[in-house]
mmCIF file of C-alpha atoms and ligand atoms in Angstrom:
data_model
loop_
_atom_site.group_PDB
_atom_site.id
_atom_site.type_symbol
_atom_site.label_atom_id
_atom_site.label_comp_id
_atom_site.label_asym_id
_atom_site.label_seq_id
_atom_site.Cartn_x
_atom_site.Cartn_y
_atom_site.Cartn_z
ATOM 1 C CA MET A 1 -67.254 -30.933 44.710
ATOM 2 C CA ARG A 2 -64.695 -29.515 42.344
ATOM 3 C CA GLY A 3 -61.502 -28.521 44.111
ATOM 4 C CA PHE A 4 -61.867 -31.022 46.989
ATOM 5 C CA SER A 5 -60.855 -34.707 47.022
ATOM 6 C CA VAL A 6 -63.632 -37.180 47.897
ATOM 7 C CA PRO A 7 -61.880 -38.483 51.037
ATOM 8 C CA PHE A 8 -61.392 -34.914 52.205
ATOM 9 C CA VAL A 9 -65.073 -34.124 51.790
ATOM 10 C CA ARG A 10 -65.977 -37.382 53.543
ATOM 11 C CA ALA A 11 -63.688 -36.595 56.416
ATOM 12 C CA LEU A 12 -65.056 -33.069 56.653
ATOM 13 C CA ALA A 13 -68.633 -34.329 56.574
ATOM 14 C CA ALA A 14 -67.853 -36.844 59.311
ATOM 15 C CA LEU A 15 -66.331 -34.106 61.399
ATOM 16 C CA CYS A 16 -69.358 -31.875 60.901
ATOM 17 C CA VAL A 17 -71.734 -34.715 61.739
ATOM 18 C CA ALA A 18 -69.687 -35.581 64.783
ATOM 19 C CA PHE A 19 -70.054 -32.053 66.116
ATOM 20 C CA ALA A 20 -73.706 -31.764 65.097
ATOM 21 C CA LEU A 21 -74.809 -34.986 66.813
ATOM 22 C CA PRO A 22 -77.765 -34.332 69.101
ATOM 23 C CA ALA A 23 -77.151 -34.704 72.803
ATOM 24 C CA THR A 24 -78.357 -38.199 73.604
ATOM 25 C CA ALA A 25 -78.127 -40.294 76.707
ATOM 26 C CA GLN A 26 -74.925 -42.267 77.007
ATOM 27 C CA GLU A 27 -75.010 -46.031 77.490
ATOM 28 C CA ALA A 28 -76.064 -47.119 80.973
ATOM 29 C CA ASP A 29 -73.317 -46.192 83.365
ATOM 30 C CA PRO A 30 -73.649 -46.574 87.108
ATOM 31 C CA ARG A 31 -71.971 -43.192 87.593
ATOM 32 C CA TRP A 32 -74.186 -40.463 89.054
ATOM 33 C CA SER A 33 -73.635 -37.147 90.730
ATOM 34 C CA ILE A 34 -75.636 -34.412 92.449
ATOM 35 C CA ALA A 35 -75.071 -30.933 93.896
ATOM 36 C CA ILE A 36 -77.579 -28.838 95.827
ATOM 37 C CA HIS A 37 -77.776 -25.349 97.314
ATOM 38 C CA GLY A 38 -79.950 -23.429 99.738
ATOM 39 C CA GLY A 39 -78.653 -19.939 98.936
ATOM 40 C CA ALA A 40 -75.419 -17.983 99.229
ATOM 41 C CA GLY A 41 -74.580 -14.756 101.052
ATOM 42 C CA THR A 42 -73.132 -13.206 104.157
ATOM 43 C CA ILE A 43 -73.109 -16.398 106.157
ATOM 44 C CA ALA A 44 -70.480 -16.280 108.876
ATOM 45 C CA ARG A 45 -69.740 -18.714 111.706
ATOM 46 C CA GLU A 46 -69.875 -15.962 114.303
ATOM 47 C CA ASN A 47 -73.461 -15.096 113.317
ATOM 48 C CA MET A 48 -74.771 -18.654 113.597
ATOM 49 C CA THR A 49 -75.605 -20.475 116.788
ATOM 50 C CA ALA A 50 -74.546 -24.115 117.039
ATOM 51 C CA GLU A 51 -78.237 -25.065 116.769
ATOM 52 C CA GLN A 52 -78.754 -23.040 113.593
ATOM 53 C CA ASP A 53 -75.606 -24.470 112.065
ATOM 54 C CA ALA A 54 -76.736 -28.008 112.860
ATOM 55 C CA ALA A 55 -80.288 -27.390 111.640
ATOM 56 C CA TYR A 56 -79.086 -26.127 108.258
ATOM 57 C CA ARG A 57 -76.684 -29.032 107.840
ATOM 58 C CA ALA A 58 -79.398 -31.533 108.739
ATOM 59 C CA ALA A 59 -81.848 -29.964 106.277
ATOM 60 C CA LEU A 60 -79.264 -29.982 103.483
ATOM 61 C CA GLN A 61 -78.259 -33.578 104.209
ATOM 62 C CA GLN A 62 -81.880 -34.694 104.191
ATOM 63 C CA ALA A 63 -82.524 -33.043 100.835
ATOM 64 C CA LEU A 64 -79.265 -34.440 99.443
ATOM 65 C CA ASP A 65 -80.206 -37.929 100.651
ATOM 66 C CA ALA A 66 -83.534 -37.677 98.813
ATOM 67 C CA GLY A 67 -81.731 -36.854 95.564
ATOM 68 C CA LYS A 68 -79.101 -39.545 96.145
ATOM 69 C CA ALA A 69 -81.775 -42.187 96.695
ATOM 70 C CA VAL A 70 -83.310 -41.433 93.293
ATOM 71 C CA LEU A 71 -79.967 -41.532 91.483
ATOM 72 C CA ALA A 72 -78.528 -44.567 93.268
ATOM 73 C CA GLY A 73 -81.742 -46.422 92.398
ATOM 74 C CA GLY A 74 -81.181 -45.751 88.696
ATOM 75 C CA GLY A 75 -83.742 -42.933 88.603
ATOM 76 C CA ASP A 76 -83.760 -39.855 86.399
ATOM 77 C CA ALA A 77 -81.831 -36.653 87.031
ATOM 78 C CA LEU A 78 -85.076 -34.656 86.754
ATOM 79 C CA ASP A 79 -86.678 -36.718 89.496
ATOM 80 C CA ALA A 80 -83.618 -36.280 91.713
ATOM 81 C CA VAL A 81 -83.734 -32.505 91.213
ATOM 82 C CA GLU A 82 -87.439 -32.500 92.020
ATOM 83 C CA ALA A 83 -86.968 -34.676 95.136
ATOM 84 C CA VAL A 84 -84.390 -32.218 96.528
ATOM 85 C CA ILE A 85 -86.228 -29.025 95.694
ATOM 86 C CA THR A 86 -89.675 -30.084 96.936
ATOM 87 C CA ARG A 87 -88.106 -30.835 100.336
ATOM 88 C CA LEU A 88 -86.343 -27.497 100.516
ATOM 89 C CA GLU A 89 -89.504 -25.687 99.378
ATOM 90 C CA ASP A 90 -91.305 -27.132 102.400
ATOM 91 C CA ASP A 91 -88.518 -26.094 104.772
ATOM 92 C CA GLU A 92 -89.109 -22.600 106.137
ATOM 93 C CA LYS A 93 -85.386 -21.974 106.615
ATOM 94 C CA PHE A 94 -85.054 -21.447 102.890
ATOM 95 C CA ASN A 95 -86.445 -18.731 100.661
ATOM 96 C CA ALA A 96 -88.608 -20.924 98.451
ATOM 97 C CA GLY A 97 -92.167 -22.193 98.900
ATOM 98 C CA ARG A 98 -92.885 -22.057 102.657
ATOM 99 C CA GLY A 99 -90.601 -19.429 104.206
ATOM 100 C CA ALA A 100 -90.364 -17.365 101.019
ATOM 101 C CA VAL A 101 -89.539 -13.674 101.459
ATOM 102 C CA PHE A 102 -92.326 -11.086 101.470
ATOM 103 C CA THR A 103 -92.983 -8.721 98.604
ATOM 104 C CA TRP A 104 -93.426 -4.985 99.303
ATOM 105 C CA ASP A 105 -97.179 -5.615 99.479
ATOM 106 C CA GLY A 106 -96.822 -8.398 102.046
ATOM 107 C CA THR A 107 -97.458 -11.306 99.685
ATOM 108 C CA HIS A 108 -95.239 -14.100 98.347
ATOM 109 C CA GLU A 109 -94.524 -14.283 94.628
ATOM 110 C CA LEU A 110 -92.715 -17.468 93.788
ATOM 111 C CA ASP A 111 -90.427 -18.248 90.834
ATOM 112 C CA ALA A 112 -89.066 -21.617 89.693
ATOM 113 C CA SER A 113 -87.550 -23.337 86.686
ATOM 114 C CA ILE A 114 -86.377 -26.767 85.611
ATOM 115 C CA MET A 115 -84.437 -28.042 82.596
ATOM 116 C CA ASP A 116 -83.764 -31.444 81.039
ATOM 117 C CA GLY A 117 -80.216 -31.617 79.658
ATOM 118 C CA ARG A 118 -81.058 -34.526 77.346
ATOM 119 C CA THR A 119 -83.594 -32.684 75.206
ATOM 120 C CA ARG A 120 -83.084 -29.136 76.475
ATOM 121 C CA ASP A 121 -86.793 -29.065 77.297
ATOM 122 C CA ALA A 122 -87.467 -26.501 79.985
ATOM 123 C CA GLY A 123 -90.296 -25.155 82.131
ATOM 124 C CA ALA A 124 -90.581 -22.084 84.325
ATOM 125 C CA VAL A 125 -93.062 -20.093 86.371
ATOM 126 C CA ALA A 126 -92.751 -16.532 87.635
ATOM 127 C CA GLY A 127 -94.666 -14.503 90.210
ATOM 128 C CA VAL A 128 -97.058 -17.257 91.265
ATOM 129 C CA THR A 129 -98.875 -17.264 94.605
ATOM 130 C CA GLY A 130 -100.375 -20.083 96.644
ATOM 131 C CA ILE A 131 -98.528 -22.932 94.928
ATOM 132 C CA ARG A 132 -96.965 -25.258 97.501
ATOM 133 C CA HIS A 133 -94.314 -26.576 95.108
ATOM 134 C CA PRO A 134 -93.487 -24.134 92.306
ATOM 135 C CA ILE A 135 -90.852 -26.565 90.994
ATOM 136 C CA LEU A 136 -93.594 -29.116 90.244
ATOM 137 C CA LEU A 137 -95.531 -26.438 88.381
ATOM 138 C CA ALA A 138 -92.415 -25.557 86.359
ATOM 139 C CA ARG A 139 -92.061 -29.222 85.456
ATOM 140 C CA LYS A 140 -95.713 -29.349 84.378
ATOM 141 C CA VAL A 141 -95.136 -26.323 82.155
ATOM 142 C CA MET A 142 -92.299 -28.296 80.570
ATOM 143 C CA THR A 143 -94.185 -31.556 80.122
ATOM 144 C CA ASP A 144 -97.838 -30.555 79.765
ATOM 145 C CA SER A 145 -97.893 -27.183 78.060
ATOM 146 C CA PRO A 146 -96.562 -26.013 74.712
ATOM 147 C CA HIS A 147 -94.687 -23.218 76.520
ATOM 148 C CA VAL A 148 -91.478 -22.731 78.467
ATOM 149 C CA MET A 149 -92.561 -19.987 80.850
ATOM 150 C CA LEU A 150 -95.861 -18.933 82.433
ATOM 151 C CA ALA A 151 -96.405 -16.023 84.805
ATOM 152 C CA GLY A 152 -98.841 -14.754 87.434
ATOM 153 C CA LYS A 153 -102.555 -15.440 87.140
ATOM 154 C CA GLY A 154 -102.203 -17.471 83.957
ATOM 155 C CA ALA A 155 -99.685 -19.772 85.586
ATOM 156 C CA GLU A 156 -102.006 -20.160 88.585
ATOM 157 C CA ALA A 157 -104.918 -21.088 86.294
ATOM 158 C CA PHE A 158 -102.673 -23.674 84.630
ATOM 159 C CA ALA A 159 -101.697 -24.988 88.088
ATOM 160 C CA ALA A 160 -105.355 -25.431 88.996
ATOM 161 C CA GLU A 161 -105.993 -27.283 85.735
ATOM 162 C CA GLN A 162 -103.052 -29.567 86.425
ATOM 163 C CA GLY A 163 -104.202 -30.299 89.964
ATOM 164 C CA LEU A 164 -101.146 -28.793 91.669
ATOM 165 C CA GLU A 165 -101.343 -28.542 95.447
ATOM 166 C CA LEU A 166 -102.475 -25.088 96.615
ATOM 167 C CA MET A 167 -101.911 -23.534 100.038
ATOM 168 C CA PRO A 168 -103.448 -20.484 101.767
ATOM 169 C CA PRO A 169 -101.223 -17.373 101.872
ATOM 170 C CA GLU A 170 -100.435 -17.723 105.586
ATOM 171 C CA TRP A 171 -98.869 -21.151 105.006
ATOM 172 C CA PHE A 172 -95.935 -19.378 103.343
ATOM 173 C CA ASP A 173 -95.547 -16.741 106.123
ATOM 174 C CA THR A 174 -92.742 -16.814 108.671
ATOM 175 C CA ASP A 175 -91.961 -14.296 111.407
ATOM 176 C CA ALA A 176 -88.334 -13.886 110.343
ATOM 177 C CA ARG A 177 -89.300 -12.964 106.780
ATOM 178 C CA ARG A 178 -92.015 -10.571 107.980
ATOM 179 C CA GLU A 179 -89.562 -8.848 110.313
ATOM 180 C CA ALA A 180 -87.139 -8.454 107.392
ATOM 181 C CA LEU A 181 -89.817 -6.646 105.371
ATOM 182 C CA GLU A 182 -90.835 -4.467 108.302
ATOM 183 C CA ARG A 183 -87.229 -3.536 109.037
ATOM 184 C CA MET A 184 -86.633 -2.774 105.378
ATOM 185 C CA LYS A 185 -89.580 -0.366 105.321
ATOM 186 C CA ALA A 186 -88.990 1.213 108.733
ATOM 187 C CA GLU A 187 -85.264 1.784 108.250
ATOM 188 C CA ARG A 188 -85.430 2.408 104.497
ATOM 189 C CA LEU A 189 -83.033 -0.447 103.860
ATOM 190 C CA SER A 190 -82.434 -2.369 100.662
ATOM 191 C CA ALA A 191 -83.194 -6.058 100.196
ATOM 192 C CA LEU A 192 -79.477 -6.763 100.501
ATOM 193 C CA ASP A 193 -79.358 -5.183 103.956
ATOM 194 C CA VAL A 194 -82.159 -7.306 105.321
ATOM 195 C CA ASP A 195 -81.794 -10.543 103.370
ATOM 196 C CA ILE A 196 -78.068 -10.856 104.183
ATOM 197 C CA LYS A 197 -78.171 -14.200 102.502
ATOM 198 C CA PHE A 198 -80.005 -15.380 99.437
ATOM 199 C CA GLY A 199 -82.092 -18.410 100.414
ATOM 200 C CA THR A 200 -83.023 -19.669 96.980
ATOM 201 C CA VAL A 201 -82.809 -23.440 96.579
ATOM 202 C CA GLY A 202 -81.539 -25.483 93.665
ATOM 203 C CA ALA A 203 -80.248 -28.838 92.520
ATOM 204 C CA VAL A 204 -78.287 -30.211 89.565
ATOM 205 C CA ALA A 205 -77.813 -33.881 88.781
ATOM 206 C CA LEU A 206 -76.221 -36.414 86.448
ATOM 207 C CA ASP A 207 -78.070 -39.726 86.365
ATOM 208 C CA SER A 208 -76.762 -43.190 85.552
ATOM 209 C CA HIS A 209 -78.226 -42.892 82.033
ATOM 210 C CA GLY A 210 -75.872 -39.990 81.322
ATOM 211 C CA ASN A 211 -78.521 -37.280 81.513
ATOM 212 C CA LEU A 212 -78.181 -33.940 83.244
ATOM 213 C CA ALA A 213 -80.922 -31.819 84.829
ATOM 214 C CA ALA A 214 -81.108 -28.553 86.763
ATOM 215 C CA GLY A 215 -83.774 -26.803 88.833
ATOM 216 C CA THR A 216 -84.135 -23.669 90.961
ATOM 217 C CA SER A 217 -86.921 -22.302 93.187
ATOM 218 C CA THR A 218 -87.179 -19.004 95.075
ATOM 219 C CA GLY A 219 -89.297 -16.314 96.668
ATOM 220 C CA GLY A 220 -87.002 -13.699 95.122
ATOM 221 C CA MET A 221 -85.779 -10.751 97.194
ATOM 222 C CA THR A 222 -87.467 -9.094 100.189
ATOM 223 C CA GLY A 223 -89.638 -6.114 99.344
ATOM 224 C CA LYS A 224 -89.683 -6.774 95.623
ATOM 225 C CA ARG A 225 -92.404 -4.898 93.770
ATOM 226 C CA TRP A 226 -93.773 -3.988 90.387
ATOM 227 C CA GLY A 227 -93.784 -7.664 89.439
ATOM 228 C CA ARG A 228 -89.995 -7.909 89.759
ATOM 229 C CA ILE A 229 -88.640 -11.225 88.479
ATOM 230 C CA GLY A 230 -85.110 -12.399 89.260
ATOM 231 C CA ASP A 231 -82.813 -14.890 87.562
ATOM 232 C CA SER A 232 -84.177 -18.064 89.137
ATOM 233 C CA PRO A 233 -87.033 -18.731 86.687
ATOM 234 C CA LEU A 234 -85.040 -17.548 83.677
ATOM 235 C CA ILE A 235 -83.589 -20.377 81.639
ATOM 236 C CA GLY A 236 -80.000 -19.413 80.901
ATOM 237 C CA ALA A 237 -79.665 -17.046 83.877
ATOM 238 C CA GLY A 238 -80.519 -19.007 87.042
ATOM 239 C CA THR A 239 -80.926 -22.474 85.548
ATOM 240 C CA TYR A 240 -79.490 -24.374 82.593
ATOM 241 C CA ALA A 241 -78.822 -28.000 81.639
ATOM 242 C CA ASP A 242 -77.293 -29.433 78.486
ATOM 243 C CA ASN A 243 -75.923 -32.983 78.243
ATOM 244 C CA ARG A 244 -73.101 -31.621 76.087
ATOM 245 C CA SER A 245 -71.674 -29.401 78.804
ATOM 246 C CA CYS A 246 -73.144 -29.097 82.291
ATOM 247 C CA ALA A 247 -76.100 -28.421 84.563
ATOM 248 C CA ILE A 248 -76.209 -25.220 86.634
ATOM 249 C CA SER A 249 -78.410 -23.689 89.317
ATOM 250 C CA ALA A 250 -77.649 -20.222 90.676
ATOM 251 C CA THR A 251 -78.412 -18.122 93.725
ATOM 252 C CA GLY A 252 -77.599 -14.490 94.296
ATOM 253 C CA TRP A 253 -78.484 -10.981 93.297
ATOM 254 C CA GLY A 254 -80.699 -11.873 90.370
ATOM 255 C CA GLU A 255 -80.323 -8.708 88.328
ATOM 256 C CA TYR A 256 -76.595 -9.397 87.857
ATOM 257 C CA PHE A 257 -77.105 -13.061 87.051
ATOM 258 C CA ILE A 258 -79.588 -12.060 84.348
ATOM 259 C CA ARG A 259 -77.215 -9.515 82.842
ATOM 260 C CA VAL A 260 -74.354 -12.034 82.679
ATOM 261 C CA GLY A 261 -76.596 -14.926 81.611
ATOM 262 C CA VAL A 262 -74.667 -16.926 84.181
ATOM 263 C CA ALA A 263 -76.013 -20.469 83.785
ATOM 264 C CA HIS A 264 -75.897 -20.569 79.998
ATOM 265 C CA GLU A 265 -72.601 -18.694 79.867
ATOM 266 C CA ILE A 266 -70.844 -21.335 81.991
ATOM 267 C CA CYS A 267 -72.345 -24.207 79.978
ATOM 268 C CA ALA A 268 -71.451 -22.510 76.685
ATOM 269 C CA ARG A 269 -67.843 -22.017 77.783
ATOM 270 C CA LEU A 270 -67.587 -25.699 78.680
ATOM 271 C CA ARG A 271 -69.088 -26.767 75.369
ATOM 272 C CA TYR A 272 -66.584 -24.660 73.472
ATOM 273 C CA ASP A 273 -63.780 -26.028 75.631
ATOM 274 C CA PHE A 274 -64.844 -29.544 74.571
ATOM 275 C CA ARG A 275 -64.744 -28.544 70.919
ATOM 276 C CA ILE A 276 -61.409 -26.851 71.169
ATOM 277 C CA ALA A 277 -60.004 -29.895 72.973
ATOM 278 C CA ALA A 278 -61.440 -32.168 70.221
ATOM 279 C CA LEU A 279 -59.905 -30.045 67.473
ATOM 280 C CA GLU A 280 -56.544 -30.089 69.239
ATOM 281 C CA GLU A 281 -56.720 -33.899 69.578
ATOM 282 C CA GLN A 282 -57.726 -34.161 65.930
ATOM 283 C CA LEU A 283 -54.530 -32.435 64.882
ATOM 284 C CA GLY A 284 -52.570 -35.336 66.405
ATOM 285 C CA VAL A 285 -54.441 -38.109 64.534
ATOM 286 C CA PRO A 286 -52.258 -40.045 61.995
ATOM 287 C CA ARG A 287 -52.751 -39.185 58.321
ATOM 288 C CA ASP A 288 -53.482 -41.574 55.447
ATOM 289 C CA ALA A 289 -51.774 -41.574 52.020
ATOM 290 C CA ASP A 290 -53.912 -38.564 51.001
ATOM 291 C CA GLY A 291 -52.774 -36.679 54.068
ATOM 292 C CA LEU A 292 -56.205 -36.950 55.685
ATOM 293 C CA PRO A 293 -56.873 -37.903 59.318
ATOM 294 C CA GLU A 294 -57.459 -41.661 59.677
ATOM 295 C CA TYR A 295 -60.308 -41.199 62.118
ATOM 296 C CA ILE A 296 -62.412 -38.471 63.621
ATOM 297 C CA ILE A 297 -62.421 -37.599 67.285
ATOM 298 C CA HIS A 298 -65.837 -36.582 68.590
ATOM 299 C CA ALA A 299 -66.011 -33.963 71.299
ATOM 300 C CA SER A 300 -68.057 -36.355 73.432
ATOM 301 C CA GLU A 301 -65.124 -38.820 73.522
ATOM 302 C CA LEU A 302 -63.164 -36.373 75.615
ATOM 303 C CA ALA A 303 -63.454 -35.814 79.304
ATOM 304 C CA LEU A 304 -62.898 -32.356 80.660
ATOM 305 C CA ASP A 305 -61.327 -32.399 84.056
ATOM 306 C CA ALA A 306 -62.776 -30.749 87.094
ATOM 307 C CA GLU A 307 -60.261 -27.898 86.998
ATOM 308 C CA ILE A 308 -61.444 -26.736 83.577
ATOM 309 C CA ALA A 309 -65.066 -26.748 84.718
ATOM 310 C CA GLN A 310 -64.159 -24.971 87.951
ATOM 311 C CA ARG A 311 -62.245 -22.318 86.029
ATOM 312 C CA ALA A 312 -65.168 -21.652 83.655
ATOM 313 C CA ALA A 313 -67.538 -21.267 86.609
ATOM 314 C CA ASP A 314 -65.129 -19.062 88.595
ATOM 315 C CA ASP A 315 -64.469 -16.832 85.573
ATOM 316 C CA VAL A 316 -68.181 -16.236 85.051
ATOM 317 C CA MET A 317 -68.728 -15.583 88.762
ATOM 318 C CA ASP A 318 -65.860 -13.081 88.577
ATOM 319 C CA GLU A 319 -67.797 -11.291 85.853
ATOM 320 C CA VAL A 320 -70.817 -11.100 88.150
ATOM 321 C CA LYS A 321 -68.590 -9.646 90.856
ATOM 322 C CA ALA A 322 -66.964 -7.149 88.488
ATOM 323 C CA LEU A 323 -70.421 -5.760 87.690
ATOM 324 C CA GLY A 324 -71.178 -5.467 91.414
ATOM 325 C CA GLY A 325 -73.210 -8.638 92.006
ATOM 326 C CA ASP A 326 -72.716 -11.545 94.356
ATOM 327 C CA GLY A 327 -73.923 -15.080 94.845
ATOM 328 C CA GLY A 328 -72.956 -18.527 93.657
ATOM 329 C CA ILE A 329 -73.689 -21.533 91.497
ATOM 330 C CA ILE A 330 -73.676 -25.320 91.687
ATOM 331 C CA LEU A 331 -72.538 -27.342 88.704
ATOM 332 C CA VAL A 332 -72.479 -30.977 87.571
ATOM 333 C CA THR A 333 -70.622 -32.133 84.445
ATOM 334 C CA PRO A 334 -71.302 -35.122 82.168
ATOM 335 C CA GLU A 335 -68.215 -36.748 83.759
ATOM 336 C CA GLY A 336 -69.840 -36.462 87.172
ATOM 337 C CA HIS A 337 -67.816 -33.632 88.684
ATOM 338 C CA ALA A 338 -69.991 -31.833 91.249
ATOM 339 C CA LEU A 339 -68.648 -28.318 91.875
ATOM 340 C CA PHE A 340 -69.470 -24.999 93.540
ATOM 341 C CA SER A 341 -68.409 -21.464 92.765
ATOM 342 C CA PHE A 342 -69.426 -18.476 94.892
ATOM 343 C CA ASN A 343 -68.122 -15.042 95.754
ATOM 344 C CA THR A 344 -69.848 -14.701 99.138
ATOM 345 C CA SER A 345 -68.680 -15.697 102.615
ATOM 346 C CA GLY A 346 -70.882 -18.764 102.555
ATOM 347 C CA MET A 347 -73.287 -20.896 100.589
ATOM 348 C CA TYR A 348 -75.574 -23.585 101.964
ATOM 349 C CA ARG A 349 -74.570 -26.494 99.802
ATOM 350 C CA GLY A 350 -74.088 -30.228 99.428
ATOM 351 C CA ARG A 351 -72.856 -32.778 96.947
ATOM 352 C CA ALA A 352 -72.753 -36.520 96.491
ATOM 353 C CA THR A 353 -71.451 -38.860 93.792
ATOM 354 C CA SER A 354 -71.402 -42.557 93.021
ATOM 355 C CA ASP A 355 -67.660 -42.398 93.832
ATOM 356 C CA GLY A 356 -68.497 -41.912 97.489
ATOM 357 C CA VAL A 357 -68.414 -38.127 97.868
ATOM 358 C CA ASP A 358 -71.163 -37.180 100.334
ATOM 359 C CA GLU A 359 -70.922 -33.835 102.106
ATOM 360 C CA VAL A 360 -72.737 -30.690 103.105
ATOM 361 C CA ALA A 361 -71.081 -27.359 103.878
ATOM 362 C CA ILE A 362 -71.943 -23.775 104.751
ATOM 363 C CA TYR A 363 -68.899 -21.492 105.006
ATOM 364 C CA ALA A 364 -66.435 -20.591 102.262
ATOM 365 C CA ASP A 365 -63.476 -22.041 104.155
ATOM 366 C CA GLU A 366 -64.786 -25.605 104.386
HETATM 367 N N1 LIG B 401 -81.548 -15.096 92.776
HETATM 368 C C1 LIG B 401 -82.764 -14.807 93.508
HETATM 369 C C2 LIG B 401 -83.419 -13.595 92.908
HETATM 370 O O1 LIG B 401 -82.744 -12.653 92.555
HETATM 371 C C3 LIG B 401 -82.523 -14.560 94.946
HETATM 372 C C4 LIG B 401 -81.771 -15.656 95.646
HETATM 373 O O2 LIG B 401 -80.897 -16.296 95.078
HETATM 374 O O3 LIG B 401 -82.074 -15.900 96.832
HETATM 375 O O4 LIG B 401 -84.619 -13.563 92.853
#
């Protein structure tokens, strides 16, 4: 240790340890928070009937209520995410589970992922057919397999082993989705022309134990072929959760979200913001006789405000837009901020917190 004083080395070691501490659950705190989405896109008031508008709001509120009930009862963020997504997967208005878009070949290939912000354990499935709740299969991959991601036939074999609920192909069919595929083929349109909106579903939550979780489930994009996989089942693109920064679920034009690494990119920016804020605070700590800081400030002692989180999310969504992509994300922070960021005219969304926030919304201007 020649060249360094002992207190200096001790202080440095403490600082390093402080930053290297694993993400662990905070002490019990009644604070909880949840945000959900049912897809973003060209969703305009003038294109919705009053009945459609009301039906979407009711479906979102019901799913949000299911997540709220878990969190308000002291349950885990992962269970809240699962409670929301399984409901939306069963709802044919959304492009996940029942009501999923059709592939070029007239089938449904479903993608889903889930992540635990406490341990950064994750599970994902891609291109699976016949699974009623792909989000439950993703969770099984996380908890009951040594892997993070399974695809196609192998994932279906694993689902059968795990006793996941299976459904016949026609259970997933809806007339609206079939018409979209037929129109796409007949008029040589792209998925964007016929999908208009992305109907992927997702949820992010902070539970009262201080843990974050995120999940996403989708049928992908109409007319997809060649085993196309979007961002939704990709950890870091469509889904990410890390107790040190945030939980994210995305919806949108998957290819762009993959290229930007949207979910991880937002969380990484927030984590660095925490560290920079901690270093800045550290500079203001009083010095002892040796000129060393009297105590160490850990990044986790700081609270980032909602504006900083919103800015990180908006900046990353701007990057998606600059490349030509569109869509949106939902975000929850360890402080319990529940936020949205999207560059489309609407996003089916909702949020609730232990502070009394409880709302669903559709259009960008509400
Ligand atoms: N992100 C999904 C995908 O590209 C689509 C969506 O959000 O609806 O597969």
